[in-house]
Short mmCIF file of C-alpha atoms in Angstrom, two decimals:
data_model
loop_
_atom_site.label_atom_id
_atom_site.label_comp_id
_atom_site.label_asym_id
_atom_site.label_seq_id
_atom_site.Cartn_x
_atom_site.Cartn_y
_atom_site.Cartn_z
CA MET A 97 -4.00 16.07 4.84
CA LEU A 98 -1.33 14.09 6.80
CA VAL A 99 -1.82 10.36 6.28
CA THR A 100 0.33 8.06 8.40
CA ASN A 101 0.43 4.75 10.10
CA LEU A 102 2.18 6.03 13.21
CA GLU A 103 -0.03 6.47 16.26
CA ILE A 104 1.62 9.82 17.05
CA VAL A 105 3.11 12.68 15.20
CA PRO A 106 6.35 13.68 16.72
CA GLY A 107 6.41 17.42 17.57
CA LYS A 108 2.54 18.00 17.22
CA ARG A 109 -0.20 17.49 19.58
CA VAL A 110 -3.49 15.98 18.80
CA ALA A 111 -6.16 18.75 19.75
CA LYS A 112 -9.07 16.69 18.93
CA HIS A 113 -10.07 12.95 18.12
CA LEU A 114 -12.75 12.69 15.42
CA GLY A 115 -13.07 8.98 15.39
CA LEU A 116 -12.54 6.17 12.86
CA VAL A 117 -12.63 7.05 9.28
CA GLN A 118 -12.66 4.37 6.30
CA GLY A 119 -12.74 3.99 2.73
CA SER A 120 -13.22 0.93 0.60
CA THR A 121 -13.75 -0.24 -3.03
CA VAL A 122 -14.65 -3.51 -4.51
CA ARG A 123 -12.77 -4.38 -7.68
CA SER A 124 -13.14 -7.20 -10.20
CA LYS A 125 -10.54 -8.52 -12.56
CA HIS A 126 -10.79 -7.68 -16.33
CA VAL A 127 -11.45 -11.00 -18.38
CA GLY A 128 -8.57 -10.14 -20.74
CA LYS A 129 -6.07 -9.69 -18.06
CA ASP A 130 -7.21 -12.91 -16.44
CA ILE A 131 -6.59 -14.74 -19.74
CA LEU A 132 -3.16 -13.16 -19.89
CA ALA A 133 -2.66 -14.13 -16.26
CA GLY A 134 -3.65 -17.58 -17.09
CA LEU A 135 -0.97 -17.69 -19.56
CA LYS A 136 1.71 -16.19 -17.36
CA ASN A 137 0.56 -18.88 -14.84
CA ILE A 138 2.57 -21.39 -16.66
CA VAL A 139 5.79 -19.65 -16.58
CA GLY A 140 5.26 -17.92 -13.25
CA GLY A 141 6.57 -14.56 -12.02
CA GLU A 142 5.03 -11.27 -11.44
CA LEU A 143 1.41 -10.55 -12.92
CA LYS A 144 2.02 -6.89 -13.58
CA GLY A 145 -1.72 -6.28 -14.57
CA TYR A 146 -2.98 -7.35 -11.23
CA THR A 147 -0.18 -5.56 -9.14
CA GLU A 148 -1.12 -2.44 -10.83
CA LEU A 149 -5.03 -3.24 -10.48
CA LEU A 150 -4.64 -3.74 -6.78
CA GLN A 151 -2.43 -0.61 -6.26
CA GLU A 152 -5.08 1.50 -8.02
CA ALA A 153 -7.73 0.03 -5.97
CA ARG A 154 -5.97 0.79 -2.78
CA GLU A 155 -5.07 4.35 -3.88
CA GLU A 156 -9.06 4.80 -4.55
CA ALA A 157 -9.75 3.33 -0.93
CA THR A 158 -7.22 5.58 0.56
CA ASN A 159 -8.72 8.72 -1.31
CA ARG A 160 -12.20 7.86 -0.09
CA MET A 161 -11.04 7.67 3.35
CA VAL A 162 -9.27 11.09 3.10
CA GLU A 163 -12.54 12.40 1.87
CA GLN A 164 -14.37 11.17 4.78
CA ALA A 165 -11.68 12.58 7.03
CA LYS A 166 -12.29 15.95 5.33
CA ALA A 167 -15.73 15.93 5.86
CA VAL A 168 -15.44 15.48 9.35
CA GLY A 169 -13.05 18.46 9.52
CA ALA A 170 -9.73 16.67 10.33
CA ASN A 171 -6.38 17.54 8.95
CA ALA A 172 -4.74 14.19 9.60
CA VAL A 173 -5.43 10.54 9.61
CA LEU A 174 -3.27 8.48 12.09
CA ASN A 175 -2.53 4.77 12.46
CA VAL A 176 -3.77 3.81 8.81
CA ARG A 177 -4.22 0.40 8.26
CA TYR A 178 -5.17 -1.82 5.07
CA GLY A 179 -7.17 -4.77 4.68
CA THR A 180 -7.89 -6.86 1.70
CA SER A 181 -10.58 -9.68 1.64
CA SER A 182 -11.96 -11.83 -1.27
CA ILE A 183 -15.49 -11.46 -1.80
CA THR A 184 -16.38 -13.95 -4.62
CA GLN A 185 -14.75 -15.51 -7.37
CA GLY A 186 -12.71 -13.08 -9.11
CA ALA A 187 -13.39 -10.06 -6.98
CA ALA A 188 -11.72 -8.37 -4.01
CA GLU A 189 -12.52 -5.61 -1.45
CA LEU A 190 -9.90 -3.09 -0.60
CA LEU A 191 -10.32 -1.43 2.80
CA ALA A 192 -8.14 1.60 4.38
CA TYR A 193 -9.09 2.74 7.65
CA GLY A 194 -7.60 5.00 10.34
CA THR A 195 -8.31 7.63 13.21
CA ALA A 196 -9.20 11.05 11.89
CA VAL A 197 -7.72 13.78 14.17
CA VAL A 198 -7.13 17.44 14.24
CA LEU A 199 -3.35 18.35 14.92
CA GLU A 200 -2.32 21.65 16.42
CA MET B 182 -1.35 -39.48 -25.76
CA TRP B 183 -1.53 -35.74 -26.69
CA ASP B 184 -2.71 -35.00 -23.09
CA LEU B 185 0.43 -36.62 -21.72
CA ILE B 186 2.72 -34.56 -24.37
CA ILE B 187 1.05 -31.43 -23.47
CA PHE B 188 1.30 -32.00 -19.78
CA VAL B 189 5.11 -32.98 -19.97
CA ALA B 190 5.68 -29.86 -22.18
CA LEU B 191 3.97 -27.45 -19.73
CA ILE B 192 6.03 -29.08 -16.89
CA VAL B 193 9.24 -28.52 -18.93
CA ILE B 194 8.42 -24.93 -19.74
CA GLY B 195 7.35 -24.27 -16.40
CA TYR B 196 10.60 -25.67 -14.82
CA VAL B 197 12.97 -23.88 -17.47
CA ALA B 198 11.29 -20.49 -17.58
CA GLY B 199 10.46 -20.51 -13.86
CA ARG B 200 14.20 -21.36 -12.96
CA ILE B 201 15.56 -18.75 -15.24
CA ALA B 202 13.01 -16.06 -14.11
CA GLU B 203 13.85 -17.25 -10.38
CA SER B 204 17.55 -16.69 -10.63
CA ARG B 205 17.26 -13.39 -12.53
CA HIS B 206 14.76 -12.08 -10.05
CA TYR B 207 17.08 -13.13 -6.96
CA ALA B 208 20.05 -11.44 -8.79
CA SER B 209 18.11 -8.26 -9.18
CA ILE B 210 16.83 -8.29 -5.69
CA ARG B 211 20.26 -8.71 -4.13
CA LYS B 212 21.65 -5.94 -6.24
CA ARG B 213 18.78 -3.54 -5.32
CA GLU B 214 19.10 -4.54 -1.59
CA LYS B 215 22.67 -3.22 -1.68
CA GLU B 216 21.58 -0.28 -3.37
CA PHE B 217 18.69 0.58 -0.81
CA ALA B 218 20.70 -0.76 2.29
CA GLY B 219 20.80 3.08 3.41
CA VAL B 220 17.01 2.93 4.14
CA MET B 221 16.38 1.44 7.52
CA LEU B 222 13.43 -0.53 8.51
CA PHE B 223 11.73 -0.54 11.85
CA ALA B 224 8.77 -2.84 12.69
CA SER B 225 8.48 -0.59 16.13
CA ARG B 226 5.18 1.45 16.41
CA PHE B 227 6.92 4.50 17.53
CA PRO B 228 9.90 6.30 15.67
CA PRO B 229 13.35 5.95 17.52
CA THR B 230 13.49 9.69 17.81
CA LEU B 231 10.92 12.02 18.77
CA GLU B 232 12.04 14.77 16.83
CA ALA B 233 9.51 16.39 14.44
CA LEU B 234 10.49 14.95 10.95
CA PRO B 235 8.52 15.21 7.73
CA GLN B 236 6.67 12.04 7.25
CA GLN B 237 5.00 10.03 4.49
CA LEU B 238 3.13 6.91 4.09
CA VAL B 239 4.87 4.52 1.77
CA SER B 240 4.12 1.21 0.22
CA GLY B 241 5.23 -1.31 -2.09
CA SER B 242 3.38 -4.20 -3.59
CA VAL B 243 3.66 -7.17 -5.98
CA VAL B 244 1.53 -9.99 -7.33
CA VAL B 245 3.31 -13.24 -7.94
CA SER B 246 2.07 -16.45 -9.56
CA ASP B 247 3.46 -19.85 -9.38
CA ASP B 248 4.41 -21.84 -12.61
CA TYR B 249 3.48 -25.02 -13.79
CA PHE B 250 6.23 -26.91 -12.47
CA LYS B 251 5.87 -25.71 -9.04
CA ARG B 252 2.22 -26.40 -8.87
CA VAL B 253 2.82 -29.90 -9.97
CA VAL B 254 5.54 -30.59 -7.65
CA SER B 255 3.72 -28.90 -4.80
CA GLY B 256 0.61 -31.08 -5.54
CA LEU B 257 2.67 -34.17 -5.23
CA GLN B 258 4.60 -32.83 -2.11
CA SER B 259 1.41 -32.20 -0.24
CA ILE B 260 0.49 -35.81 -0.21
CA ILE B 261 3.46 -36.44 2.18
CA GLY B 262 3.28 -32.92 3.65
CA GLY B 263 6.22 -30.80 5.00
CA ARG B 264 8.00 -27.83 3.52
CA LEU B 265 7.07 -26.77 0.09
CA LYS B 266 10.36 -25.28 -0.77
CA SER B 267 9.09 -24.08 -4.21
CA TYR B 268 6.41 -21.88 -2.61
CA GLU B 269 8.96 -20.70 0.07
CA THR B 270 11.17 -19.04 -2.51
CA LEU B 271 8.16 -17.53 -4.35
CA LEU B 272 6.91 -15.84 -1.12
CA ASP B 273 10.29 -14.97 -0.07
CA ARG B 274 10.82 -13.15 -3.47
CA ALA B 275 7.54 -11.56 -3.32
CA ARG B 276 8.08 -10.26 0.09
CA ARG B 277 11.65 -8.87 -0.66
CA GLU B 278 10.29 -7.24 -3.75
CA ALA B 279 7.58 -5.61 -1.98
CA VAL B 280 10.04 -4.29 0.69
CA LEU B 281 12.34 -2.95 -2.19
CA ARG B 282 9.48 -1.19 -3.95
CA MET B 283 8.58 0.45 -0.65
CA LYS B 284 12.21 1.43 0.12
CA ALA B 285 12.49 2.88 -3.44
CA GLU B 286 9.36 5.28 -2.62
CA ALA B 287 10.97 6.11 0.57
CA LYS B 288 14.27 7.19 -1.13
CA ALA B 289 12.39 9.11 -3.71
CA HIS B 290 11.01 11.28 -0.82
CA GLY B 291 14.52 11.40 0.58
CA ALA B 292 13.76 9.22 3.59
CA ARG B 293 16.38 7.38 5.61
CA MET B 294 14.14 5.22 7.69
CA ILE B 295 10.58 3.56 7.52
CA VAL B 296 8.92 2.92 10.81
CA ASN B 297 5.95 0.74 11.77
CA VAL B 298 6.39 -1.52 8.79
CA LYS B 299 3.41 -3.85 8.15
CA PHE B 300 3.06 -6.82 5.76
CA GLU B 301 -0.02 -8.05 4.18
CA THR B 302 -0.36 -11.11 2.04
CA PHE B 303 -3.49 -11.55 0.15
CA SER B 304 -4.27 -14.71 -1.94
CA ILE B 305 -6.14 -13.56 -5.19
CA PRO B 306 -9.16 -15.84 -5.87
CA GLY B 307 -9.55 -17.21 -9.30
CA ARG B 308 -12.71 -17.27 -11.40
CA LYS B 309 -12.91 -21.01 -11.24
CA PRO B 310 -11.09 -23.04 -8.48
CA ASN B 311 -7.66 -23.78 -9.50
CA SER B 312 -7.74 -21.22 -12.25
CA VAL B 313 -5.28 -18.60 -11.51
CA ARG B 314 -3.22 -18.94 -8.48
CA ALA B 315 -1.63 -15.64 -7.29
CA MET B 316 -0.57 -13.95 -4.14
CA GLU B 317 -0.37 -10.44 -3.43
CA VAL B 318 2.35 -9.22 -1.02
CA MET B 319 2.27 -5.63 0.30
CA ALA B 320 4.46 -3.81 2.77
CA TYR B 321 3.81 -0.40 4.01
CA GLY B 322 5.03 2.03 6.66
CA THR B 323 5.81 5.61 7.51
CA ALA B 324 8.82 7.07 5.93
CA LEU B 325 10.65 9.61 7.90
CA ARG B 326 12.97 12.22 6.18
CA SER B 327 15.82 13.38 8.31
CA ALA B 328 15.86 16.97 9.11
#
């Protein structure tokens, strides 16, 4: 499965467009991590726990998108975009979407 | 009285630790920017060549938080408005860091260029208003390996 944020794949032709596929996940912060982050908030800098949390969540959203693409019989997802939105206090939704296609 | 002492102590800790962290981070950014200078970035949607090159989606992200000093100073500055320099440097650092992490991933795949680079900035909500102020900056794009 080719996942790319280009709209075309140089050297390959799109045989079939299968429409939009997407994957999303909602994650909440861990209370312990939140307390640590609160302490880190005094001195500033990177909050590694959050960086990892969001990366992991985004990976899961991408995997769900790829699953959906496989289910419709695609072999590539083009023009992949990411979106993030905050839902309630302490929770975020991560979204990945793209166009499922069959490449020759 | 104790409240005042704690407040001043937090400001001093925030200022000293924040300054040290910032100058160290900038030094590390400048060093790695030289190291990864070989990876070119393009914001254009299409690759500069239409050769069939192996491609890979790469991304880099970082979550940064401000320090106590920046928060107090920005609170005061926002009364009169204008530039908040302390936050400008914070976001500048975060964005450059995200780009560097993306470049590192691209380099690990043996790529020389990343096209269609997109940025995303997300402000992480705290549990309570004003609890944790953190921003996530993410950069992503398609890394092309030279044939």
